Coordinates of C-alpha atoms in Angstrom, one line a residue:
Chain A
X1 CA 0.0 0.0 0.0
X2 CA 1.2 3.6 -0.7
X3 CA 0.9 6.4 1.7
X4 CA -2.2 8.0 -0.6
X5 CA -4.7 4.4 -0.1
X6 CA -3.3 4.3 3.7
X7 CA -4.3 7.7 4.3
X8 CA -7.9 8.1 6.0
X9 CA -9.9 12.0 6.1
X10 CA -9.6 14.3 9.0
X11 CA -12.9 12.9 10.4
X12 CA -12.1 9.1 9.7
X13 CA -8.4 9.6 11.2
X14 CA -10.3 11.2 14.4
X15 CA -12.7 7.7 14.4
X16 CA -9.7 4.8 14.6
X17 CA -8.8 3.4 17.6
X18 CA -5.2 3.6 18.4
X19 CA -4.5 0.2 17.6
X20 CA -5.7 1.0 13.8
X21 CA -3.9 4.2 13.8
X22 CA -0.3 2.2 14.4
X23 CA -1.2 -0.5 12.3
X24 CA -1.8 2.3 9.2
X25 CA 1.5 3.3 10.4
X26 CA 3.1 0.0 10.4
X27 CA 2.4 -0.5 6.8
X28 CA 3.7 2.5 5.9
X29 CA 1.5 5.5 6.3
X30 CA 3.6 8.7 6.9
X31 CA 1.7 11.5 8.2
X32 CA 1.6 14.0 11.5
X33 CA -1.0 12.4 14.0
X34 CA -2.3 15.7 15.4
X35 CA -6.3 14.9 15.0
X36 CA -6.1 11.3 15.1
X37 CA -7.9 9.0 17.4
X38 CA -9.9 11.6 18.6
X39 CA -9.5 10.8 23.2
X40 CA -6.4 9.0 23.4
X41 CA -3.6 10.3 24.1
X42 CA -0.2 10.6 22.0
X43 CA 3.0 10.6 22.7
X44 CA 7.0 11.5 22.1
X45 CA 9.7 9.1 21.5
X46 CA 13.4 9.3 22.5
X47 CA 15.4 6.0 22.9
X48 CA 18.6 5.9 23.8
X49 CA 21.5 3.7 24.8
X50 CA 21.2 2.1 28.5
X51 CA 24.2 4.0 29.8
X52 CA 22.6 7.1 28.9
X53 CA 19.2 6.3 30.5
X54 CA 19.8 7.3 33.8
X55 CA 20.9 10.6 32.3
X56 CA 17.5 10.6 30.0
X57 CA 14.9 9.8 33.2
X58 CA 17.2 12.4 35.6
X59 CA 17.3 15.0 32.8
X60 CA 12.9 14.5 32.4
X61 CA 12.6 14.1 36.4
X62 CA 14.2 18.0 36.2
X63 CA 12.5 19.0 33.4
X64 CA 9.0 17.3 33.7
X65 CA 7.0 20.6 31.7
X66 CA 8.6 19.6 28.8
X67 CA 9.2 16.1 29.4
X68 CA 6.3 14.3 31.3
X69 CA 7.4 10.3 31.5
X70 CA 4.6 8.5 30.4
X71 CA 6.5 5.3 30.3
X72 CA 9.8 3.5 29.9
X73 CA 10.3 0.6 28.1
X74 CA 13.5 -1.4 29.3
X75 CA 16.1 -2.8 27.3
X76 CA 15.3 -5.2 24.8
X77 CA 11.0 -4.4 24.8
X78 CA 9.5 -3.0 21.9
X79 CA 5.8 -2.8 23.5
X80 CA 4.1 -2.2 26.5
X81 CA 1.0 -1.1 28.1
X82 CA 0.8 2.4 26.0
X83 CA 1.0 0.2 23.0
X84 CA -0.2 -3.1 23.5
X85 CA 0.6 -5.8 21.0
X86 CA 2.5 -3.0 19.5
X87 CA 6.1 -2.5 18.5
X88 CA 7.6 1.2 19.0
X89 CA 10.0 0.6 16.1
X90 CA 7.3 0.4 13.7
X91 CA 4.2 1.5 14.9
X92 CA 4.9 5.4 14.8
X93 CA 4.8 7.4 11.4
X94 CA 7.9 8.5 11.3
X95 CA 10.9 8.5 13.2
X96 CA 14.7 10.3 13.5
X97 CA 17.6 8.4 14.0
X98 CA 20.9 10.5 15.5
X99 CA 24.2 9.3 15.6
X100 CA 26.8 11.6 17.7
X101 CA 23.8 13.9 17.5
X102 CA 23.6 14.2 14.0
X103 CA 20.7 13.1 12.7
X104 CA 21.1 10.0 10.2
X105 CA 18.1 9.6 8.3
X106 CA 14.3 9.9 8.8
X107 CA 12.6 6.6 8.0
X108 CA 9.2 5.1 8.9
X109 CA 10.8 2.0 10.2
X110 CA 13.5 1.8 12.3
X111 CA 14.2 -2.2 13.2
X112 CA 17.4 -2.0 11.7
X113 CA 18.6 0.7 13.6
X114 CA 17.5 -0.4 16.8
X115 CA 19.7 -2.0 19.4
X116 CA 19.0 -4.2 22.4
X117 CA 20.1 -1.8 24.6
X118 CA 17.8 0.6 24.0
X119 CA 15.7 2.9 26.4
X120 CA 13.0 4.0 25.1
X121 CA 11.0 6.6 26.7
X122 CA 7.6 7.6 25.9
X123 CA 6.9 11.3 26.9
X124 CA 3.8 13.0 27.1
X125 CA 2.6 15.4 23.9
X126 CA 0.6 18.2 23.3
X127 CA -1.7 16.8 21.2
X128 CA -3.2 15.1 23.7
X129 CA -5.4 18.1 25.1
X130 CA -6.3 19.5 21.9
X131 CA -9.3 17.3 22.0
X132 CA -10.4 19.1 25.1
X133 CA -9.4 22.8 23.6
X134 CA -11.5 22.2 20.6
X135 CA -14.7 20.5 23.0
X136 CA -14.3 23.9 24.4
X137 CA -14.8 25.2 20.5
X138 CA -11.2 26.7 20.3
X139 CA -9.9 26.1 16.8
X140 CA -6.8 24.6 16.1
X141 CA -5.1 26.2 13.5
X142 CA -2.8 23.0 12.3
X143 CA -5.6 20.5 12.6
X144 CA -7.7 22.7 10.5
X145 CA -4.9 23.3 8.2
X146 CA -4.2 20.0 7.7
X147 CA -0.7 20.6 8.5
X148 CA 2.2 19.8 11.0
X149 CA 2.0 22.0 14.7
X150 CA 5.3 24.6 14.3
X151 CA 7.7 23.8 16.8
X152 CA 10.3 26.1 17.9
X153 CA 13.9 26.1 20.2
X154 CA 14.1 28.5 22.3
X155 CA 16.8 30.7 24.5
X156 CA 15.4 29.3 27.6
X157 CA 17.5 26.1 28.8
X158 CA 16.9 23.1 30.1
X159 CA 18.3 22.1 33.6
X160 CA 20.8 19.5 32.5
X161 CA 21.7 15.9 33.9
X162 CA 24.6 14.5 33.8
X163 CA 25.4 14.2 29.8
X164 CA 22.5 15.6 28.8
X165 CA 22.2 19.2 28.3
X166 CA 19.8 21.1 26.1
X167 CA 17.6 24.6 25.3
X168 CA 13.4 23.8 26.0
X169 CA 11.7 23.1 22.5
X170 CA 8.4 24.5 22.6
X171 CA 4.9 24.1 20.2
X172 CA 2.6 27.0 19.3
X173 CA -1.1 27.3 18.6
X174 CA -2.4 30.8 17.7
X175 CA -5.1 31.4 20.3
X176 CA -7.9 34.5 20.1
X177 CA -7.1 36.8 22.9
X178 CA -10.5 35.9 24.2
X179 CA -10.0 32.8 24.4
X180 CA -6.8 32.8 25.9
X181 CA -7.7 32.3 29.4
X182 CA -9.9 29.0 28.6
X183 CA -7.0 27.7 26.8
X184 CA -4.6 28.2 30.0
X185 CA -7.5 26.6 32.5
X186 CA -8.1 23.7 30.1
X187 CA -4.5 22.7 29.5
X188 CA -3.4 23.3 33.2
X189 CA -5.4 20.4 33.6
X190 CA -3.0 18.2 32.1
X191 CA -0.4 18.0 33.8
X192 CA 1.8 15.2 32.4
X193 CA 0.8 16.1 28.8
X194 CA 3.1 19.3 29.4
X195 CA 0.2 21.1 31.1
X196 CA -0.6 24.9 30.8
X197 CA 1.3 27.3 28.3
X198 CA 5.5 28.0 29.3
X199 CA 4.7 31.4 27.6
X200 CA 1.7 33.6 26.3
X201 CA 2.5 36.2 23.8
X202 CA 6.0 38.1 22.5
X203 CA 8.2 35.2 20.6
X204 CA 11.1 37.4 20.9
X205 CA 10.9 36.8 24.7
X206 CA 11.5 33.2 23.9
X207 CA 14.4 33.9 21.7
X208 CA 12.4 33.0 18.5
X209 CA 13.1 35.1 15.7
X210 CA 10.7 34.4 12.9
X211 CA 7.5 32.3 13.8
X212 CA 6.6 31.6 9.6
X213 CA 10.2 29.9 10.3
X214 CA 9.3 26.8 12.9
X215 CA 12.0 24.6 13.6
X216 CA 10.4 22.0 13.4
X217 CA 7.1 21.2 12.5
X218 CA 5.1 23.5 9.4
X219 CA 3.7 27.3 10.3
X220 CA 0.5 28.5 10.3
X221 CA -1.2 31.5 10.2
X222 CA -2.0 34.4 13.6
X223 CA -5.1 36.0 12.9
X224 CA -6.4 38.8 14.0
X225 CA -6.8 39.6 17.3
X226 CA -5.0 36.3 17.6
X227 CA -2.1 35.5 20.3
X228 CA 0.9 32.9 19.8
X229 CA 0.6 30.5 22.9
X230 CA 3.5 28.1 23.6
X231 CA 3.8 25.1 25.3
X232 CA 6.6 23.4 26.8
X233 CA 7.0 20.5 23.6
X234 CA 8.2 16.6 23.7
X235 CA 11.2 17.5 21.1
X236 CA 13.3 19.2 24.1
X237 CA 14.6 15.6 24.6
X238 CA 15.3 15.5 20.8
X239 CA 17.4 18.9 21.3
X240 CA 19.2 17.4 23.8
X241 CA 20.4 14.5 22.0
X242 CA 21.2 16.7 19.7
X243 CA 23.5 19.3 21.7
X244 CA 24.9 16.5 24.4
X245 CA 25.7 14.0 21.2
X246 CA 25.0 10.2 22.3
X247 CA 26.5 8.0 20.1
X248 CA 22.8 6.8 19.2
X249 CA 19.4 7.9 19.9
X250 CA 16.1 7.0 17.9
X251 CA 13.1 9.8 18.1
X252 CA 9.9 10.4 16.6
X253 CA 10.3 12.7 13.8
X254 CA 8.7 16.1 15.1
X255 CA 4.5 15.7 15.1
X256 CA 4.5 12.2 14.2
X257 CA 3.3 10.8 17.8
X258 CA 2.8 7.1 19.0
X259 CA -0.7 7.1 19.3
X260 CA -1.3 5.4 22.7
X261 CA -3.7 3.0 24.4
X262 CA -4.5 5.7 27.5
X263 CA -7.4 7.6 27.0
X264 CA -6.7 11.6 27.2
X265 CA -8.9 11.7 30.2
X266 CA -6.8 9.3 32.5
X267 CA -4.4 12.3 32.5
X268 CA -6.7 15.0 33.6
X269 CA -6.4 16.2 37.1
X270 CA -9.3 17.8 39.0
Chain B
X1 CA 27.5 18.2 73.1
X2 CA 25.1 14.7 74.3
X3 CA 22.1 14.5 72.4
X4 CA 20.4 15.8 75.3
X5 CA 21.9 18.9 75.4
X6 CA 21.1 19.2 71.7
X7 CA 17.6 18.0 71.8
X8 CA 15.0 20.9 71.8
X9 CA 11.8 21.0 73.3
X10 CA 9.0 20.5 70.8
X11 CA 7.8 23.8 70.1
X12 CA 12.0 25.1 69.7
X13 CA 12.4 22.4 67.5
X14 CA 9.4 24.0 65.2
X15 CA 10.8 26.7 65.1
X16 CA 14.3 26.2 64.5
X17 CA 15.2 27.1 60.6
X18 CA 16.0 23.8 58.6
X19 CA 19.9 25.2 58.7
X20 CA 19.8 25.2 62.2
X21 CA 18.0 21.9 62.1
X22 CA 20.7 20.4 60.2
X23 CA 23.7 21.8 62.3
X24 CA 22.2 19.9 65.4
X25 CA 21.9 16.6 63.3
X26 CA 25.6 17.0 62.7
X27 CA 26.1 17.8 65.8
X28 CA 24.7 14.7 66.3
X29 CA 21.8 14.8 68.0
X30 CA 19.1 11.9 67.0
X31 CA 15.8 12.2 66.8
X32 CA 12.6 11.4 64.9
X33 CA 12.4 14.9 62.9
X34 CA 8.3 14.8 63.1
X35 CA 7.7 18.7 63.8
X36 CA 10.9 19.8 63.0
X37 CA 11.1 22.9 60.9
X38 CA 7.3 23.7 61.3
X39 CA 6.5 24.9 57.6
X40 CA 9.1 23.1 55.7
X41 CA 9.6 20.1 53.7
X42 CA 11.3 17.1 54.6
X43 CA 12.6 14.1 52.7
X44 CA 13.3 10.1 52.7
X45 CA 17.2 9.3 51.6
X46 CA 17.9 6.4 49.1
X47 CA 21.5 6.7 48.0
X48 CA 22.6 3.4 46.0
X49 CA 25.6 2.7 43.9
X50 CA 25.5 4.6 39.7
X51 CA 24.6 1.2 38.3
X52 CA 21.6 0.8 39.9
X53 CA 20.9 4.7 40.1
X54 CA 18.9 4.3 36.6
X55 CA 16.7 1.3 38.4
X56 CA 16.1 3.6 41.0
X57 CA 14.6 6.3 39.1
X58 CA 12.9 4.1 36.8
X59 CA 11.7 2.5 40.3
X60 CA 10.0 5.9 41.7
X61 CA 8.8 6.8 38.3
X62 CA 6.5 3.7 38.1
X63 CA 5.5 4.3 41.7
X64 CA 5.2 8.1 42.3
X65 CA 2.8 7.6 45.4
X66 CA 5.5 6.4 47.7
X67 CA 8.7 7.9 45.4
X68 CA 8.1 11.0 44.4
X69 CA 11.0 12.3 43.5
X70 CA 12.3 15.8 45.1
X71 CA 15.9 15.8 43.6
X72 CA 19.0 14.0 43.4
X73 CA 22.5 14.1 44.0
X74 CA 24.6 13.1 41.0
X75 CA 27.5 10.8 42.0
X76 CA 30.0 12.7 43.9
X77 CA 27.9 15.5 44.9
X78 CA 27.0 15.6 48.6
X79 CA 24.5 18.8 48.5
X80 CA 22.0 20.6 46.5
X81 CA 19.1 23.5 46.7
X82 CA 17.6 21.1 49.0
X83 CA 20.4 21.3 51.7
X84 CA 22.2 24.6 50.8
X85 CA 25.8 24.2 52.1
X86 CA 24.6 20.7 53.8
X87 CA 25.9 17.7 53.8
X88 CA 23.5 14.3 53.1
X89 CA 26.3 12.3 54.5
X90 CA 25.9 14.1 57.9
X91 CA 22.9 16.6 58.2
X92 CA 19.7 13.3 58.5
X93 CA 19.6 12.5 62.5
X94 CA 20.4 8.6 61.9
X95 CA 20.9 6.2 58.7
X96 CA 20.6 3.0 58.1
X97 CA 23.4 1.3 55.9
X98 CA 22.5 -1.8 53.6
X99 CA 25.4 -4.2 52.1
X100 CA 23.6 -7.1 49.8
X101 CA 20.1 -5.5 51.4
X102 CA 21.0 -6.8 54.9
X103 CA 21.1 -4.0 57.2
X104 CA 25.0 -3.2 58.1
X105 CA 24.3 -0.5 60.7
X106 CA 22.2 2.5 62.1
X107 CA 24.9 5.6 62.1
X108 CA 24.5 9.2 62.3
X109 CA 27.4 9.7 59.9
X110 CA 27.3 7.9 56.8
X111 CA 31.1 9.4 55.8
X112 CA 33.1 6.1 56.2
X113 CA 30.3 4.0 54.2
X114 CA 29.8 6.8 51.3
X115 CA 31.5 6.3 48.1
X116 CA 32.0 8.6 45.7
X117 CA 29.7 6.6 42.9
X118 CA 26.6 6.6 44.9
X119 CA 23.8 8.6 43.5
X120 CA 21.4 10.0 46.3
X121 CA 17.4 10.6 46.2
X122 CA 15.9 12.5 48.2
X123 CA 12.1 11.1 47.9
X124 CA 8.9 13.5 49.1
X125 CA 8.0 12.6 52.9
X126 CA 4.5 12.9 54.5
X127 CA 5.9 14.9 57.5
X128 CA 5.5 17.5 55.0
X129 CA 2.0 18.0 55.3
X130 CA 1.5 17.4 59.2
X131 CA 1.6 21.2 59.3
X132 CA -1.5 21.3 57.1
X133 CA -3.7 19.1 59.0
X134 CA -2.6 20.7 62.1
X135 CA -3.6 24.2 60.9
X136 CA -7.2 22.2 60.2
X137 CA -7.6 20.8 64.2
X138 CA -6.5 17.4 62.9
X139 CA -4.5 16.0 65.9
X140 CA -1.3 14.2 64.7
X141 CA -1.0 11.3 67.6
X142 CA 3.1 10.6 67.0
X143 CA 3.4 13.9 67.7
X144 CA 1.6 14.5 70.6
X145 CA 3.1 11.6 71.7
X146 CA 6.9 12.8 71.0
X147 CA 7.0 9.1 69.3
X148 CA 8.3 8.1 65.8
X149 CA 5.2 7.6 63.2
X150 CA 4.5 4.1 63.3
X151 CA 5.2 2.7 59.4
X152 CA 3.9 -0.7 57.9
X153 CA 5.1 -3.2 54.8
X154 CA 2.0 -4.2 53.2
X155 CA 1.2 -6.9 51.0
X156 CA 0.6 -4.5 48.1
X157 CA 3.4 -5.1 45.1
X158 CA 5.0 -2.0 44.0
X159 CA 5.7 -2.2 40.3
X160 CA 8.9 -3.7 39.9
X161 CA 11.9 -1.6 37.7
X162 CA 15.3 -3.7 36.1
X163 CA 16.9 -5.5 39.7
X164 CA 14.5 -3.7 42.0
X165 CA 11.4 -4.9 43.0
X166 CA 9.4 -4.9 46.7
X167 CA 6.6 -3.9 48.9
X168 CA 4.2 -0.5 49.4
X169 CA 5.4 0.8 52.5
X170 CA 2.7 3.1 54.5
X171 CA 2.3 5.4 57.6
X172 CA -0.4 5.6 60.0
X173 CA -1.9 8.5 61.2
X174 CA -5.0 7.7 63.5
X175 CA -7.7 10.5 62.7
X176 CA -11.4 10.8 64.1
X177 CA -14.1 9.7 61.6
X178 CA -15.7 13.2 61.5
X179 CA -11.7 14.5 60.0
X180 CA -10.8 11.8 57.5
X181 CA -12.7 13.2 54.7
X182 CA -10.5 16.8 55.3
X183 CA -7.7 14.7 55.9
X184 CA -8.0 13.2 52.3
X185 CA -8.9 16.4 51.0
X186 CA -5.9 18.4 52.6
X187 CA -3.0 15.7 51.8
X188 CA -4.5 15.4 48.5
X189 CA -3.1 18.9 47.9
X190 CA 0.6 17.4 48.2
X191 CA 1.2 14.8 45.4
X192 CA 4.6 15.7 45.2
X193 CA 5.5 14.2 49.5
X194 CA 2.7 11.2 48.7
X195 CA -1.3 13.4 48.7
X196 CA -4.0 11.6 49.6
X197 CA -3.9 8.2 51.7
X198 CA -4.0 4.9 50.2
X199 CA -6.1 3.3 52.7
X200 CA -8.7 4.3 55.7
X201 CA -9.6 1.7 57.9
X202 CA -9.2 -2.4 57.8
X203 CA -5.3 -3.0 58.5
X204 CA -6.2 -6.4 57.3
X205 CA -6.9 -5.5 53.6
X206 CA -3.0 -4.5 53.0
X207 CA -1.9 -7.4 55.2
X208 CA -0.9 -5.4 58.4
X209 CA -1.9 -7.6 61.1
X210 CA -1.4 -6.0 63.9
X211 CA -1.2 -2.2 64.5
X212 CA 0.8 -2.0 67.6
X213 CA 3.8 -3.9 66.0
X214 CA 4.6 -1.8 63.5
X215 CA 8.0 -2.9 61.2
X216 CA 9.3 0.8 61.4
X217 CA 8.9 3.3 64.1
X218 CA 6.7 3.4 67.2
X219 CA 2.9 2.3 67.4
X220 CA 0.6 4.8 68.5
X221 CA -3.0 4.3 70.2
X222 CA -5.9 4.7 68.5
X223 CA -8.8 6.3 70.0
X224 CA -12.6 5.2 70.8
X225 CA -14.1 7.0 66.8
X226 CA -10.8 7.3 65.0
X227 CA -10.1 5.2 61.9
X228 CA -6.4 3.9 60.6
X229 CA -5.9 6.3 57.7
X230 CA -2.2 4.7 55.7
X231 CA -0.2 7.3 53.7
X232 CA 2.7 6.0 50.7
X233 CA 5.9 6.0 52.7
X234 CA 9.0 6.9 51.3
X235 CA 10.7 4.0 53.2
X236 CA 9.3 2.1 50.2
X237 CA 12.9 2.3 48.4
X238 CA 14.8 0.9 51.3
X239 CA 12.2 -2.1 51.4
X240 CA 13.0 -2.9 47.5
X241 CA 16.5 -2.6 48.6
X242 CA 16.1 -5.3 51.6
X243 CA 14.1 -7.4 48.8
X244 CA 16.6 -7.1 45.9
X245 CA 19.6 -6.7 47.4
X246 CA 21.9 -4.3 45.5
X247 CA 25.5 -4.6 46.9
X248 CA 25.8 -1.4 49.2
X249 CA 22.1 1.6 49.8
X250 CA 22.2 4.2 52.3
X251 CA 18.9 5.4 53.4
X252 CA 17.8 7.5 56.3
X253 CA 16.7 5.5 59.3
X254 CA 12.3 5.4 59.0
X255 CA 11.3 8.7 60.7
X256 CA 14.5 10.4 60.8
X257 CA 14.4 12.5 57.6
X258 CA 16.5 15.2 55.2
X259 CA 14.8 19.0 56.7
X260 CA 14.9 20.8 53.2
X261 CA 15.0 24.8 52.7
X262 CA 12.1 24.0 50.9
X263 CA 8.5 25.2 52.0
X264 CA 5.9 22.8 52.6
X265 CA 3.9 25.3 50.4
X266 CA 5.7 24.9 47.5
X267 CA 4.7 21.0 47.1
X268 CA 1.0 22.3 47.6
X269 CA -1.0 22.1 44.3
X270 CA -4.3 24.0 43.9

């Protein structure tokens, strides 16, 4: 199958469960997930080496706005209770592979670039809440574009851990100025899917230049009367990898999630 | 100095600052730290040798009710903004030393047992919110008594992370049926030093058998209308250590915690 006959509309790609989604993915599919399986939640990738885990968990225990730990799969597993009957090499879109923090190659399936010793950690995304920002009839520019959400680094840094050292990676989502307040109270909500915004406002204050320029991730347009919002983004880890240079790490490629088992809602707090 | 020149009476000892706290620990004074530092945050010690450190961590993150994690001390380091100009070697009241997870020792100086590749945790502690349910009426017995809070392996599995694996470990506070609902609502506020109890009532149901023999600490009486109300407990790590058996773990003796510079308050979520 091709990409084109894998690729379902917006409003089918909201309707399969999570064990569909991955399987369109497994056979090939290569698409950002933002919008799919409308309730469950997604998530980031970053696997890396077993001597670098500790330094991977300490550097999210300091850092948990931009890297919530949703799970950790140990050496030698490919699956686990995010993904069941799954296999994280294959079951995402699309996926970055580093070496000495340069990235490699971007390729949809990355068994022959995995290792044994591989840590994988599953970190909590974004897209996970957007579910509840649109219930609350707030538009979301990249879903209705049909594109990827911009990502940006920033100037602000990460506290570091041992090896691992990096700037925070945020995502944005042009919110109106009236509705910026429902946006912060939804999203503070969930906390381990980095929670409410790192930032409302001025880009510049973030150290990013040129929003039309994302690092990652495609741009969209800020309407009128419309504010850029930022939240603390899943790539940070990514950055790191790239910056502090393990001699391998495997990521998603930027907006191209796990889709997961675990309902959005079993990460909402009161 | 004796420890009984040391040893304040219970309201100096509240209001000592955690610096001063500290300094009398060195000192050498031992004593259950239980309304010490009235108003700031205290903390369980796990230290255990860089190759198990990752296990550790991986250990609290898959069981944040009784490991939340409040920071750690990379290998070599022996303070941090949790002990500003401390030292975790010296500043607890007592320790208890582990070699192959059979208790060596109970010391008040860990120096000639540290080595330089043991990485420390300091893990959230449910003395932290004793000064909440105090400001609400709720009588904390252990204290009244001047006794150490009695603490309990259950029969509850933690989940299990690489080589360590063990028990839940709880406190017991008794509390007056008419108080357990605030209780639950007021230590529910605290996720980050173990929130809201695990159990009210029936020992039985975690497989304590008998409250006045508790494995850790002193047992208190419970009253004619109060009900067994069983926090996480931070002594959790040390009981996957006496299960699993990692070659050398240093860990405060149960009771006799880390006083941090850091306010009760700031663990406190809306």
């Amino acid at each position: 199958m091709t990409s084109s006959t894998l690729a379902p509309g917006l409003a089918d790609a909201a309707r399969l469960t999570p064990a569909e989604a991955r399987s369109r993915f497994r056979a090939g599919l290569v698409t950002p997930t933002a919008g799919w399986s409308r309730g469950y939640a997604q998530a980031n990738l970053i696997a890396v080496p077993r001597e670098y885990a500790f330094d991977m968990l300490l550097f999210a225990q300091r850092n948990p706005k931009p890297c919530p730990v949703l799970g950790v799969l140990d050496a030698g597993e490919v699956a686990g209770p995010l993904l069941a009957g799954g296999d994280v090499r294959t079951d995402l879109p699309l996926y970055t592979v580093y070496a000495d923090g340069e990235k490699v190659t971007d390729t949809p399936d990355v068994r022959e670039h995995w290792r044994d010793d591989l840590v994988a950690f599953l970190v909590g995304c974004s897209f996970t809440f957007e579910t509840a920002l649109q219930d609350a009839g707030i538009r979301i520019a990249h879903i209705a574009q049909g594109t990827n959400v911009p990502m940006y680094r920033t100037t602000r840094r990460c506290a570091s851990a041992g090896a691992l050292s990096g700037p925070l990676v945020v995502s944005m989502r042009p919110i109106p100025a009236g509705q910026v307040a429902d946006a912060v109270r939804i999203t503070s909500r969930y906390p381990a899917v980095h929670g409410a915004p790192v930032h409302v406002g001025d880009p510049g204050a973030l150290g990013i230049r040129d929003l039309d320029a994302p690092d990652f991730g495609d741009p969209v347009a800020i309407g009128p009367g419309e504010l850029p919002v930022f939240w603390a983004c899943g790539v940070t880890p990514q950055a790191a990898v790239m910056e502090s240079r393990p001699p391998l790490a495997i990521g998603h490629a930027p907006g191209h999630m796990l889709v997961t088992d675990v309902k959005d809602a079993a990460y909402q707090v009161p």
